[in-house]
Short mmCIF file of C-alpha atoms in Angstrom, two decimals:
data_model
loop_
_atom_site.label_atom_id
_atom_site.label_comp_id
_atom_site.label_asym_id
_atom_site.label_seq_id
_atom_site.Cartn_x
_atom_site.Cartn_y
_atom_site.Cartn_z
CA MET A 291 -45.30 -165.06 55.87
CA ASN A 292 -43.75 -164.31 52.50
CA LEU A 293 -42.82 -167.28 50.36
CA PRO A 294 -40.45 -166.65 47.45
CA LEU A 295 -42.10 -166.23 44.07
CA THR A 296 -40.48 -168.93 41.96
CA PRO A 297 -41.76 -171.14 39.11
CA VAL A 298 -40.51 -174.15 41.07
CA ARG A 299 -43.75 -173.82 43.06
CA PHE A 300 -45.89 -174.41 39.95
CA LEU A 301 -44.59 -177.92 39.33
CA ARG A 302 -44.55 -178.73 43.05
CA TYR A 303 -48.24 -177.79 43.18
CA ALA A 304 -49.08 -179.84 40.09
CA GLU A 305 -47.28 -182.88 41.50
CA GLN A 306 -49.29 -182.62 44.70
CA GLN A 307 -52.71 -181.85 43.21
CA TYR A 308 -52.68 -183.61 39.81
CA PRO A 309 -50.25 -186.56 40.18
CA GLN A 310 -52.15 -188.89 37.84
CA ALA A 311 -53.19 -186.27 35.31
CA GLU A 312 -51.43 -186.49 31.96
CA ALA A 313 -48.79 -183.79 31.94
CA VAL A 314 -46.81 -184.17 28.72
CA VAL A 315 -47.25 -185.75 25.31
CA CYS A 316 -44.10 -185.69 23.19
CA GLY A 317 -43.94 -187.99 20.20
CA ASP A 318 -44.52 -191.52 21.49
CA GLU A 319 -43.75 -190.59 25.10
CA ARG A 320 -46.33 -189.68 27.74
CA PHE A 321 -45.85 -188.64 31.35
CA THR A 322 -48.20 -187.97 34.26
CA TYR A 323 -47.39 -185.07 36.56
CA ALA A 324 -45.98 -187.55 39.09
CA GLN A 325 -43.64 -188.96 36.42
CA PHE A 326 -42.78 -185.53 35.00
CA ALA A 327 -41.94 -184.17 38.47
CA GLU A 328 -39.81 -187.25 39.20
CA ARG A 329 -37.78 -186.65 36.05
CA VAL A 330 -37.33 -183.00 37.00
CA ALA A 331 -36.15 -184.03 40.48
CA ARG A 332 -33.63 -186.38 38.87
CA LEU A 333 -32.46 -183.54 36.63
CA VAL A 334 -31.86 -181.37 39.70
CA GLY A 335 -29.86 -184.19 41.33
CA GLY A 336 -28.00 -184.95 38.11
CA LEU A 337 -26.94 -181.36 37.56
CA ARG A 338 -25.76 -181.02 41.15
CA GLY A 339 -23.88 -184.29 40.83
CA ALA A 340 -22.23 -183.07 37.63
CA GLY A 341 -20.83 -180.09 39.49
CA VAL A 342 -23.21 -177.39 38.35
CA GLN A 343 -22.91 -174.44 40.72
CA PRO A 344 -25.50 -171.78 41.62
CA GLY A 345 -25.63 -169.17 38.88
CA ASP A 346 -24.01 -171.38 36.22
CA ARG A 347 -25.55 -170.99 32.78
CA VAL A 348 -26.82 -174.31 31.40
CA ALA A 349 -27.66 -174.17 27.69
CA PHE A 350 -29.97 -176.29 25.52
CA LEU A 351 -29.69 -176.54 21.74
CA SER A 352 -32.97 -178.29 21.05
CA GLY A 353 -36.24 -178.04 19.22
CA ASN A 354 -39.46 -178.58 21.15
CA CYS A 355 -38.99 -181.62 23.36
CA HIS A 356 -40.18 -182.78 26.79
CA ARG A 357 -36.58 -182.58 28.01
CA LEU A 358 -36.43 -178.86 27.30
CA LEU A 359 -39.74 -178.46 29.13
CA GLU A 360 -38.21 -180.35 32.08
CA ALA A 361 -35.27 -177.96 32.03
CA TYR A 362 -37.63 -175.04 32.61
CA TYR A 363 -38.01 -176.44 36.12
CA GLY A 364 -34.99 -178.61 36.84
CA VAL A 365 -32.26 -176.18 35.83
CA VAL A 366 -33.68 -173.32 37.88
CA GLU A 367 -34.41 -175.53 40.91
CA ALA A 368 -30.76 -176.61 40.80
CA GLY A 369 -29.90 -172.92 41.25
CA ALA A 370 -28.55 -172.58 37.73
CA VAL A 371 -29.71 -170.35 34.86
CA LEU A 372 -31.54 -171.84 31.89
CA LEU A 373 -30.25 -170.68 28.50
CA PRO A 374 -32.38 -172.01 25.59
CA LEU A 375 -30.76 -171.45 22.17
CA ASN A 376 -32.47 -170.65 18.90
CA VAL A 377 -31.67 -173.64 16.68
CA ARG A 378 -32.00 -171.54 13.52
CA LEU A 379 -29.08 -169.26 14.34
CA SER A 380 -25.76 -169.51 12.53
CA PRO A 381 -22.71 -171.13 14.17
CA GLN A 382 -21.16 -167.69 14.63
CA GLU A 383 -24.29 -166.36 16.36
CA LEU A 384 -24.53 -169.38 18.67
CA ALA A 385 -20.86 -169.13 19.60
CA TYR A 386 -21.30 -165.43 20.35
CA ILE A 387 -24.27 -166.11 22.66
CA LEU A 388 -22.60 -168.97 24.53
CA ASN A 389 -19.42 -166.97 25.04
CA ASP A 390 -21.30 -163.84 26.03
CA ALA A 391 -23.33 -165.82 28.57
CA GLY A 392 -20.31 -167.75 29.82
CA ALA A 393 -22.23 -171.02 29.57
CA THR A 394 -20.52 -174.07 31.10
CA MET A 395 -22.76 -176.97 30.01
CA LEU A 396 -24.57 -177.58 26.70
CA PHE A 397 -27.24 -180.20 26.04
CA VAL A 398 -27.63 -180.93 22.33
CA GLN A 399 -30.48 -182.65 20.54
CA GLU A 400 -28.93 -185.27 18.27
CA GLN A 401 -30.03 -183.63 15.04
CA PHE A 402 -27.99 -180.54 15.96
CA LEU A 403 -24.72 -182.31 16.81
CA GLY A 404 -23.22 -181.27 13.48
CA LEU A 405 -24.17 -177.66 14.17
CA ALA A 406 -22.61 -177.81 17.64
CA ASP A 407 -19.47 -179.40 16.21
CA SER A 408 -19.06 -176.47 13.84
CA PHE A 409 -18.67 -173.92 16.64
CA ARG A 410 -17.54 -175.88 19.71
CA ASN A 411 -13.87 -174.97 19.27
CA ASP A 412 -14.79 -171.28 19.45
CA LEU A 413 -16.30 -171.59 22.93
CA ARG A 414 -14.27 -170.19 25.82
CA THR A 415 -16.16 -171.29 28.94
CA MET A 416 -17.83 -174.55 27.94
CA LYS A 417 -16.89 -177.50 30.14
CA SER A 418 -19.05 -180.31 28.73
CA PHE A 419 -21.38 -181.30 25.91
CA HIS A 420 -24.21 -183.81 26.39
CA THR A 421 -26.70 -185.38 24.00
CA LEU A 422 -30.34 -185.45 25.05
CA SER A 423 -31.35 -189.01 24.21
CA GLN A 424 -29.99 -192.18 25.74
CA GLY A 425 -27.18 -193.95 23.95
CA SER A 426 -23.45 -193.88 23.42
CA ALA A 427 -21.71 -190.59 22.71
CA ALA A 428 -21.85 -189.66 19.03
CA ALA A 429 -18.34 -188.16 19.00
CA GLU A 430 -15.25 -187.98 21.17
CA TRP A 431 -16.00 -184.41 22.22
CA VAL A 432 -19.43 -185.39 23.59
CA SER A 433 -19.67 -186.61 27.19
CA PRO A 434 -20.69 -190.26 27.59
CA ASP A 435 -23.24 -189.01 30.13
CA SER A 436 -26.27 -188.13 28.05
CA TYR A 437 -29.23 -186.26 29.52
CA GLU A 438 -31.04 -189.56 30.00
CA ALA A 439 -27.99 -191.18 31.58
CA LEU A 440 -27.66 -188.22 33.91
CA LEU A 441 -31.24 -188.73 35.06
CA ALA A 442 -30.91 -192.51 35.34
CA ASN A 443 -27.86 -192.28 37.59
CA ALA A 444 -29.06 -189.36 39.72
CA THR A 445 -30.64 -189.30 43.15
CA PRO A 446 -33.89 -187.32 42.87
CA LEU A 447 -33.58 -183.98 44.63
CA ARG A 448 -36.46 -181.74 45.60
CA GLU A 449 -35.17 -178.54 47.14
CA ASP A 450 -37.10 -176.51 49.70
CA PHE A 451 -38.17 -173.61 47.53
CA ALA A 452 -38.40 -171.41 50.65
CA GLY A 453 -34.65 -170.95 50.36
CA ILE A 454 -34.75 -169.57 46.80
CA ASP A 455 -34.04 -165.88 46.28
CA GLU A 456 -36.93 -164.73 44.10
CA ASN A 457 -34.80 -161.91 42.69
CA SER A 458 -32.05 -164.25 41.51
CA LEU A 459 -31.57 -164.95 37.82
CA ALA A 460 -33.55 -167.95 36.52
CA GLU A 461 -33.59 -167.69 32.71
CA LEU A 462 -31.47 -165.99 30.09
CA PHE A 463 -33.05 -165.48 26.66
CA TYR A 464 -31.26 -163.70 23.85
CA THR A 465 -33.01 -161.20 21.62
CA SER A 466 -33.28 -162.02 17.93
CA GLY A 467 -30.57 -159.57 16.95
CA THR A 468 -32.28 -158.36 13.76
CA SER A 469 -30.30 -155.10 13.78
CA ALA A 470 -27.34 -155.75 16.14
CA ASN A 471 -25.70 -158.46 18.20
CA PRO A 472 -28.28 -160.25 20.36
CA LYS A 473 -28.55 -159.16 23.97
CA GLY A 474 -29.12 -161.48 26.91
CA VAL A 475 -32.41 -160.76 28.66
CA MET A 476 -32.29 -161.59 32.38
CA LEU A 477 -35.52 -162.96 33.85
CA THR A 478 -35.70 -163.59 37.58
CA HIS A 479 -37.75 -166.18 39.47
CA ARG A 480 -40.13 -163.38 40.45
CA ASN A 481 -40.49 -162.15 36.84
CA ILE A 482 -41.43 -165.62 35.64
CA TYR A 483 -43.81 -166.44 38.50
CA LEU A 484 -45.87 -163.25 38.24
CA HIS A 485 -45.86 -163.23 34.44
CA ALA A 486 -47.33 -166.74 34.43
CA LEU A 487 -50.09 -165.76 36.85
CA HIS A 488 -51.00 -162.63 34.92
CA THR A 489 -50.98 -164.42 31.56
CA ALA A 490 -53.24 -167.14 32.95
CA LEU A 491 -55.62 -164.47 34.26
CA ALA A 492 -55.70 -162.84 30.84
CA HIS A 493 -56.44 -166.05 28.93
CA THR A 494 -58.46 -167.89 31.63
CA PRO A 495 -57.68 -171.49 30.62
CA GLU A 496 -59.46 -174.07 32.76
CA ASN A 497 -57.88 -176.71 34.99
CA GLY A 498 -56.64 -179.59 32.87
CA ALA A 499 -56.62 -177.53 29.68
CA VAL A 500 -54.89 -179.15 26.70
CA LEU A 501 -52.20 -176.77 25.48
CA MET A 502 -50.13 -177.28 22.35
CA HIS A 503 -46.57 -175.91 22.24
CA ALA A 504 -46.44 -174.92 18.58
CA ILE A 505 -44.07 -172.00 18.97
CA PRO A 506 -40.50 -172.88 19.94
CA LEU A 507 -39.84 -173.27 23.64
CA PHE A 508 -36.56 -171.44 23.05
CA HIS A 509 -38.52 -168.32 22.12
CA ALA A 510 -39.38 -165.65 24.71
CA ASN A 511 -40.02 -167.81 27.76
CA GLY A 512 -42.35 -170.04 25.76
CA TRP A 513 -44.97 -167.27 26.08
CA GLY A 514 -45.44 -168.37 29.70
CA VAL A 515 -47.29 -171.55 28.74
CA ALA A 516 -44.61 -173.84 30.20
CA HIS A 517 -45.35 -172.35 33.60
CA PHE A 518 -49.05 -171.57 33.84
CA GLY A 519 -49.85 -174.85 32.07
CA ALA A 520 -48.32 -176.78 34.96
CA LEU A 521 -49.98 -174.62 37.58
CA LEU A 522 -53.37 -175.54 36.09
CA GLY A 523 -52.60 -179.22 35.70
CA GLY A 524 -52.77 -178.79 31.94
CA LYS A 525 -51.64 -181.30 29.33
CA HIS A 526 -48.61 -180.06 27.41
CA VAL A 527 -48.74 -181.33 23.83
CA ILE A 528 -45.28 -180.88 22.33
CA LEU A 529 -45.15 -180.13 18.61
CA GLN A 530 -41.64 -181.23 17.75
CA ARG A 531 -41.55 -179.70 14.29
CA PHE A 532 -44.02 -177.35 12.66
CA ASP A 533 -45.80 -179.20 9.86
CA PRO A 534 -49.46 -178.34 9.14
CA PRO A 535 -50.76 -181.94 8.78
CA GLU A 536 -48.96 -182.90 12.00
CA VAL A 537 -50.51 -179.91 13.77
CA PHE A 538 -53.97 -181.02 12.65
CA ARG A 539 -53.28 -184.65 13.59
CA LEU A 540 -52.24 -183.70 17.13
CA ILE A 541 -55.22 -181.38 17.58
CA GLN A 542 -57.54 -184.22 16.60
CA GLN A 543 -55.74 -186.95 18.56
CA GLU A 544 -55.11 -185.03 21.79
CA ARG A 545 -58.20 -182.80 21.65
CA VAL A 546 -56.07 -179.66 21.85
CA GLN A 547 -57.96 -176.64 23.16
CA PHE A 548 -55.44 -173.81 23.10
CA THR A 549 -52.35 -172.95 21.10
CA GLY A 550 -50.26 -169.95 20.17
CA LEU A 551 -49.01 -169.28 16.66
CA VAL A 552 -46.94 -166.71 14.85
CA PRO A 553 -48.82 -165.30 11.82
CA ALA A 554 -46.67 -167.25 9.36
CA MET A 555 -47.78 -170.50 11.03
CA ALA A 556 -51.43 -169.46 10.99
CA THR A 557 -51.16 -168.58 7.30
CA ALA A 558 -49.74 -172.03 6.55
CA LEU A 559 -52.55 -173.74 8.46
CA VAL A 560 -55.44 -171.90 6.83
CA ASN A 561 -53.93 -172.52 3.39
CA CYS A 562 -53.19 -176.22 3.95
CA PRO A 563 -55.41 -178.33 1.64
CA GLU A 564 -55.37 -181.26 4.11
CA ARG A 565 -57.09 -179.26 6.83
CA GLU A 566 -60.59 -180.59 6.07
CA LYS A 567 -59.50 -184.19 6.73
CA TYR A 568 -59.22 -183.55 10.48
CA ASP A 569 -61.59 -182.91 13.37
CA LEU A 570 -60.57 -179.59 14.89
CA SER A 571 -63.69 -179.11 16.98
CA SER A 572 -61.81 -179.23 20.30
CA LEU A 573 -60.10 -175.88 19.61
CA GLN A 574 -61.27 -173.09 21.91
CA ARG A 575 -58.74 -170.33 21.21
CA ILE A 576 -55.77 -169.49 19.03
CA SER A 577 -53.47 -166.67 20.07
CA LEU A 578 -51.34 -164.85 17.49
CA GLY A 579 -48.10 -163.12 18.40
CA GLY A 580 -44.48 -162.64 17.45
CA ALA A 581 -45.35 -160.42 14.48
CA ALA A 582 -48.24 -158.24 13.33
CA ALA A 583 -51.45 -160.01 12.35
CA SER A 584 -53.98 -158.77 9.80
CA PRO A 585 -57.78 -158.72 10.19
CA THR A 586 -57.92 -160.95 7.12
CA LEU A 587 -55.80 -163.60 8.82
CA VAL A 588 -57.87 -163.45 12.03
CA ARG A 589 -61.04 -163.92 10.00
CA GLU A 590 -59.57 -166.83 8.02
CA VAL A 591 -58.40 -168.58 11.20
CA GLU A 592 -61.83 -168.29 12.77
CA GLU A 593 -63.63 -169.44 9.63
CA LYS A 594 -61.30 -172.30 8.69
CA LEU A 595 -60.11 -173.54 12.09
CA GLY A 596 -63.42 -172.91 13.84
CA CYS A 597 -62.44 -171.13 17.04
CA PRO A 598 -61.90 -167.60 18.36
CA CYS A 599 -58.60 -166.03 17.38
CA TYR A 600 -56.99 -162.87 18.64
CA ALA A 601 -53.59 -161.24 18.70
CA GLY A 602 -51.34 -160.28 21.55
CA TYR A 603 -48.08 -158.42 21.93
CA GLY A 604 -44.92 -158.73 23.93
CA LEU A 605 -41.16 -158.81 23.86
CA THR A 606 -38.44 -161.07 25.18
CA GLU A 607 -37.65 -158.31 27.66
CA THR A 608 -41.17 -158.49 29.16
CA ALA A 609 -41.28 -162.28 29.70
CA PRO A 610 -43.02 -161.71 27.11
CA VAL A 611 -46.80 -161.03 27.14
CA LEU A 612 -47.93 -157.40 27.53
CA THR A 613 -51.30 -157.29 25.79
CA THR A 614 -54.27 -159.23 24.52
CA ALA A 615 -56.68 -158.21 21.76
CA ALA A 616 -59.58 -160.24 23.11
CA THR A 617 -62.73 -158.14 23.11
CA LYS A 618 -63.18 -156.38 26.44
CA ALA A 619 -66.16 -157.13 28.65
CA GLY A 620 -68.95 -154.68 27.91
CA MET A 621 -67.79 -153.99 24.36
CA THR A 622 -69.65 -155.18 21.29
CA LEU A 623 -67.84 -155.30 17.96
CA GLU A 624 -69.52 -156.55 14.81
CA ASP A 625 -68.22 -158.22 11.64
CA GLU A 626 -65.09 -156.59 10.20
CA GLN A 627 -64.83 -154.24 13.17
CA ARG A 628 -64.42 -157.29 15.39
CA TYR A 629 -61.69 -158.78 13.21
CA THR A 630 -59.90 -155.45 13.14
CA GLY A 631 -60.05 -155.26 16.93
CA GLN A 632 -58.85 -158.83 17.42
CA ALA A 633 -55.92 -158.23 15.05
CA SER A 634 -54.85 -155.09 16.88
CA THR A 635 -52.04 -154.90 19.42
CA GLY A 636 -54.68 -154.92 22.13
CA TYR A 637 -54.76 -153.69 25.72
CA ALA A 638 -52.63 -154.40 28.79
CA ILE A 639 -53.07 -157.71 30.59
CA PRO A 640 -53.18 -157.69 34.42
CA GLY A 641 -49.91 -156.61 36.01
CA VAL A 642 -48.89 -154.48 33.02
CA GLU A 643 -48.90 -150.70 32.56
CA LEU A 644 -48.53 -149.21 29.09
CA ARG A 645 -48.09 -145.72 27.69
CA VAL A 646 -47.58 -144.30 24.19
CA VAL A 647 -45.19 -141.35 24.27
CA ASP A 648 -43.52 -138.80 22.03
CA GLU A 649 -39.77 -138.20 21.77
CA ASN A 650 -39.85 -136.40 25.14
CA ASP A 651 -41.69 -139.27 26.87
CA ASN A 652 -44.92 -137.27 27.07
CA ASP A 653 -48.15 -139.20 26.47
CA VAL A 654 -49.64 -138.72 23.02
CA PRO A 655 -53.42 -138.22 22.74
CA ARG A 656 -55.63 -141.30 22.94
CA ASP A 657 -57.30 -140.50 19.65
CA GLY A 658 -56.27 -143.50 17.54
CA LYS A 659 -54.23 -141.19 15.27
CA ALA A 660 -51.29 -139.67 17.12
CA VAL A 661 -48.28 -141.98 17.09
CA GLY A 662 -45.55 -142.55 19.64
CA GLU A 663 -43.37 -145.22 21.17
CA ILE A 664 -44.84 -147.88 23.44
CA ILE A 665 -43.26 -147.90 26.88
CA SER A 666 -44.09 -150.36 29.62
CA ARG A 667 -43.55 -151.44 33.17
CA SER A 668 -44.71 -154.74 34.59
CA ASP A 669 -43.92 -157.51 37.03
CA GLY A 670 -42.50 -159.50 34.12
CA LEU A 671 -40.11 -156.78 33.01
CA MET A 672 -36.55 -158.08 32.82
CA GLU A 673 -33.90 -157.41 35.43
CA GLY A 674 -31.82 -156.00 32.58
CA TYR A 675 -29.50 -156.97 29.74
CA TRP A 676 -26.75 -159.44 30.67
CA ARG A 677 -23.52 -157.55 31.33
CA GLN A 678 -24.76 -154.47 29.43
CA PRO A 679 -25.55 -151.82 32.04
CA GLU A 680 -25.48 -148.96 29.52
CA ALA A 681 -27.97 -150.66 27.19
CA THR A 682 -30.13 -151.51 30.20
CA ALA A 683 -30.15 -147.91 31.43
CA GLU A 684 -31.03 -146.61 27.97
CA ALA A 685 -33.88 -149.08 27.43
CA MET A 686 -35.32 -148.56 30.93
CA ARG A 687 -34.82 -144.82 31.29
CA GLY A 688 -37.30 -143.07 33.52
CA GLY A 689 -38.38 -146.35 35.08
CA TRP A 690 -40.17 -147.51 31.91
CA PHE A 691 -39.02 -150.00 29.29
CA HIS A 692 -38.84 -148.40 25.83
CA THR A 693 -39.93 -151.02 23.32
CA GLY A 694 -38.91 -149.36 20.05
CA ASP A 695 -42.40 -150.08 18.71
CA VAL A 696 -44.39 -147.15 17.34
CA ALA A 697 -48.15 -147.19 17.91
CA THR A 698 -51.39 -145.31 18.33
CA TRP A 699 -53.88 -145.85 21.13
CA ASN A 700 -57.52 -145.01 21.53
CA GLU A 701 -59.83 -143.95 24.34
CA ASP A 702 -60.63 -147.60 25.14
CA GLY A 703 -56.96 -148.34 25.82
CA TYR A 704 -56.41 -150.42 22.67
CA LEU A 705 -53.01 -150.05 21.02
CA LEU A 706 -52.22 -150.52 17.35
CA ILE A 707 -48.58 -150.87 16.44
CA VAL A 708 -47.70 -148.79 13.42
CA ASP A 709 -44.20 -150.19 13.00
CA ARG A 710 -40.82 -150.70 14.51
CA LYS A 711 -38.92 -147.41 14.56
CA LYS A 712 -36.37 -148.81 12.12
CA ASP A 713 -39.08 -150.01 9.71
CA ILE A 714 -41.03 -146.77 9.38
CA ILE A 715 -40.69 -145.43 5.82
CA VAL A 716 -40.17 -141.68 5.64
CA SER A 717 -41.06 -140.57 2.13
CA GLY A 718 -41.04 -136.86 1.31
CA GLY A 719 -41.21 -136.09 5.02
CA GLU A 720 -44.28 -138.27 5.62
CA ASN A 721 -44.32 -141.34 7.87
CA ILE A 722 -45.54 -144.53 6.18
CA SER A 723 -46.26 -147.62 8.24
CA SER A 724 -44.98 -150.71 6.48
CA LEU A 725 -47.33 -152.80 8.64
CA GLU A 726 -50.37 -150.81 7.52
CA VAL A 727 -49.51 -151.41 3.88
CA GLU A 728 -48.76 -155.10 4.50
CA LYS A 729 -52.18 -155.63 6.09
CA ILE A 730 -53.84 -154.26 2.94
CA PHE A 731 -51.84 -156.60 0.70
CA CYS A 732 -52.68 -159.58 2.95
CA ALA A 733 -56.34 -159.10 2.03
CA HIS A 734 -55.59 -159.89 -1.64
CA PRO A 735 -56.58 -163.51 -2.34
CA ALA A 736 -53.38 -164.26 -4.31
CA VAL A 737 -50.88 -163.09 -1.67
CA LEU A 738 -49.32 -165.67 0.65
CA GLU A 739 -46.73 -163.48 2.37
CA LEU A 740 -44.98 -160.19 1.77
CA ALA A 741 -42.76 -157.50 3.18
CA VAL A 742 -42.90 -153.78 2.50
CA ILE A 743 -39.52 -152.07 2.69
CA PRO A 744 -38.09 -148.65 1.83
CA VAL A 745 -36.02 -148.28 -1.32
CA PRO A 746 -34.10 -145.14 -2.35
CA HIS A 747 -35.78 -142.51 -4.54
CA PRO A 748 -34.10 -139.43 -6.08
CA THR A 749 -36.96 -137.07 -5.20
CA TRP A 750 -38.64 -138.45 -2.09
CA GLY A 751 -35.60 -139.95 -0.38
CA GLU A 752 -37.25 -143.33 -0.05
CA VAL A 753 -40.50 -144.94 -1.16
CA PRO A 754 -42.27 -148.21 -0.30
CA LYS A 755 -41.59 -151.38 -2.28
CA ALA A 756 -43.49 -154.66 -1.83
CA LEU A 757 -41.73 -158.02 -1.98
CA VAL A 758 -44.48 -160.57 -2.55
CA VAL A 759 -44.76 -164.37 -2.44
CA LEU A 760 -47.91 -165.63 -4.16
CA LYS A 761 -49.99 -168.60 -3.04
CA PRO A 762 -49.31 -171.80 -5.00
CA GLY A 763 -51.14 -171.65 -8.32
CA ALA A 764 -52.24 -168.04 -7.82
CA GLN A 765 -51.52 -165.22 -10.25
CA ALA A 766 -51.33 -161.46 -9.90
CA THR A 767 -49.55 -158.64 -11.67
CA GLU A 768 -47.59 -155.73 -10.27
CA ALA A 769 -50.15 -153.25 -11.60
CA GLU A 770 -53.03 -155.23 -10.12
CA LEU A 771 -51.52 -155.30 -6.64
CA ILE A 772 -50.59 -151.61 -6.66
CA GLU A 773 -54.10 -150.68 -7.76
CA PHE A 774 -55.55 -152.96 -5.06
CA CYS A 775 -53.59 -151.00 -2.48
CA ARG A 776 -54.34 -147.56 -3.96
CA ALA A 777 -58.08 -148.32 -3.77
CA ARG A 778 -57.77 -148.78 -0.01
CA LEU A 779 -55.02 -146.43 1.16
CA ALA A 780 -53.81 -142.90 0.57
CA HIS A 781 -51.74 -143.02 -2.61
CA TYR A 782 -48.57 -141.70 -1.00
CA LYS A 783 -48.52 -144.77 1.28
CA CYS A 784 -48.74 -147.30 -1.54
CA PRO A 785 -45.72 -149.12 -3.01
CA ARG A 786 -44.29 -147.68 -6.19
CA SER A 787 -43.18 -151.16 -7.26
CA VAL A 788 -43.81 -154.84 -6.55
CA GLU A 789 -41.22 -157.57 -6.88
CA PHE A 790 -42.35 -161.19 -6.84
CA GLN A 791 -40.28 -163.68 -4.84
CA ASP A 792 -39.94 -167.36 -5.71
CA ALA A 793 -38.74 -168.42 -2.27
CA PRO A 794 -40.16 -167.72 1.20
CA LEU A 795 -38.99 -164.50 2.79
CA PRO A 796 -36.04 -164.77 5.19
CA ARG A 797 -37.14 -164.93 8.80
CA THR A 798 -35.66 -165.11 12.25
CA GLY A 799 -36.08 -168.28 14.27
CA THR A 800 -39.18 -166.70 15.81
CA GLY A 801 -40.93 -165.94 12.54
CA LYS A 802 -40.11 -162.27 12.05
CA VAL A 803 -39.20 -161.20 8.52
CA LEU A 804 -35.59 -160.03 8.31
CA LYS A 805 -36.30 -156.68 6.68
CA ARG A 806 -32.76 -155.52 7.35
CA GLU A 807 -31.48 -158.29 5.06
CA LEU A 808 -34.09 -157.48 2.40
CA ARG A 809 -33.15 -153.78 2.41
CA LYS A 810 -29.44 -154.38 1.78
CA LYS A 811 -29.87 -155.25 -1.89
CA TYR A 812 -31.59 -151.95 -2.69
CA TRP A 813 -29.36 -149.64 -0.67
CA LYS A 814 -26.05 -151.12 -1.78
CA GLY A 815 -23.89 -148.52 -3.50
CA GLN A 816 -26.02 -145.57 -2.42
CA ASP A 817 -24.34 -142.35 -1.41
CA THR A 818 -26.16 -142.52 1.92
CA ILE A 819 -26.81 -145.63 3.97
CA ARG A 820 -30.29 -145.92 5.42
CA PRO A 821 -30.12 -145.69 9.23
CA GLU A 822 -31.43 -148.61 11.29
CA SER A 823 -33.53 -146.24 13.38
CA VAL A 824 -35.53 -143.25 12.20
CA GLU A 825 -37.18 -140.33 13.94
CA VAL A 826 -40.96 -140.58 13.99
CA LYS A 827 -43.20 -137.55 14.28
CA SER A 828 -45.79 -137.58 17.07
CA SER A 829 -48.75 -137.14 14.75
CA ALA A 830 -49.78 -138.96 11.61
CA LYS A 831 -51.24 -137.59 8.39
CA GLY A 832 -54.72 -138.96 7.82
CA SER A 833 -55.47 -141.05 4.79
#
């Protein structure tokens, strides 16, 4: 007998096996798995009653909230496609995504009603707008049936999951669009089910684990936590807005054991002066992802938050987790070597195959020096890009997904991302990894955050420049920082100049620095415009 692989089974299992276990904590609201599953069943009935048809795209414009977590199950069980939206996007970007997806229903958290109002008239397929909380409609264009009203008036519906096509579309997540219009990533029921199992195997959380959703649920399938957390009867602690003291308060109050952070969040936590007021002893692991981490940051997290910390890697297109940098069984790494290993890109989790290839898709040597592009295939790999068959074929040529990330790998199978193709700096014919330089700067005690970008140079074509934000109260000079770097890296890799920034660096809604935006200022008016993608040689000059 073959049962369809669908995430609907995870919640059904949790409802049966852990009905009285606490499932969700969100603000002042708490639900057991029996209560959570009942709300999901009402959502399924409410959507069907509202006329949602199989395959319809149902969008949510919401920060982290138990209702968005419910949608991870209810929307897909109703046969529709869940479309979470990045709340930090501009009105133009949101309108583009909703039109491209052909979404027909939009649920809006109240704080984003003004944002939705600014683009609603540009939507071509939208049939109705609904607020999330109970109460009267906030405006004439909003349906009087809020999310809560929809649930209250619905007949609970629990479908027989045996009738679900595991290869049908379940979720649609849009890429961040840092260099072009965002693309819709199609994840099937099968993608999501197997990704959750493999991610749980990689991280081995125990039954009933307490998991904090610190990263946005609208980002990259919530890193799989929304699904494997339910399968294990875990408690989902919803962080509604990232604020370091609130993070610490929830860890202490709910005895949080596991959470995932982007490096910018981790940096804010280790530098928060209120940290020592809270009991963080329940923490068992912090995972870093979404952007490159430095060994310095990994060490600071372990020392100041008191638990193991290691990086991982993935993309929206891979559901998203591909790797973990947890130390492999049988390996012993000491002191700084351990931090360096745990900050690396890591090795493939179960269910994932990885290669590092040259421009002809031939494997580069596993010597930790030769560079190439990471390509992957896995059970979580997307079905393709929504309505973009040419882009899908290009990205998945040869049966492997081409990530656009340039890396080395070693004989132990550990990868280390050197850079995105578009962020490699080619100075005088030599490749310079902006990430390598940034990790050196992160070790300076005065640096809070930075970005290394290429700027034009009359002789070398382009050279590195560092844009630096200092920690509050800290001081450093341009000469000091350049010398700090030159003492640790080959001189040709080091920035020729440092520019101090008063404001935080611009980032996407998922924490990635918008280097494309930073570059514009320095390339404006140049005879040649820097391309968004560069050719990378298959070997790297040693330092």
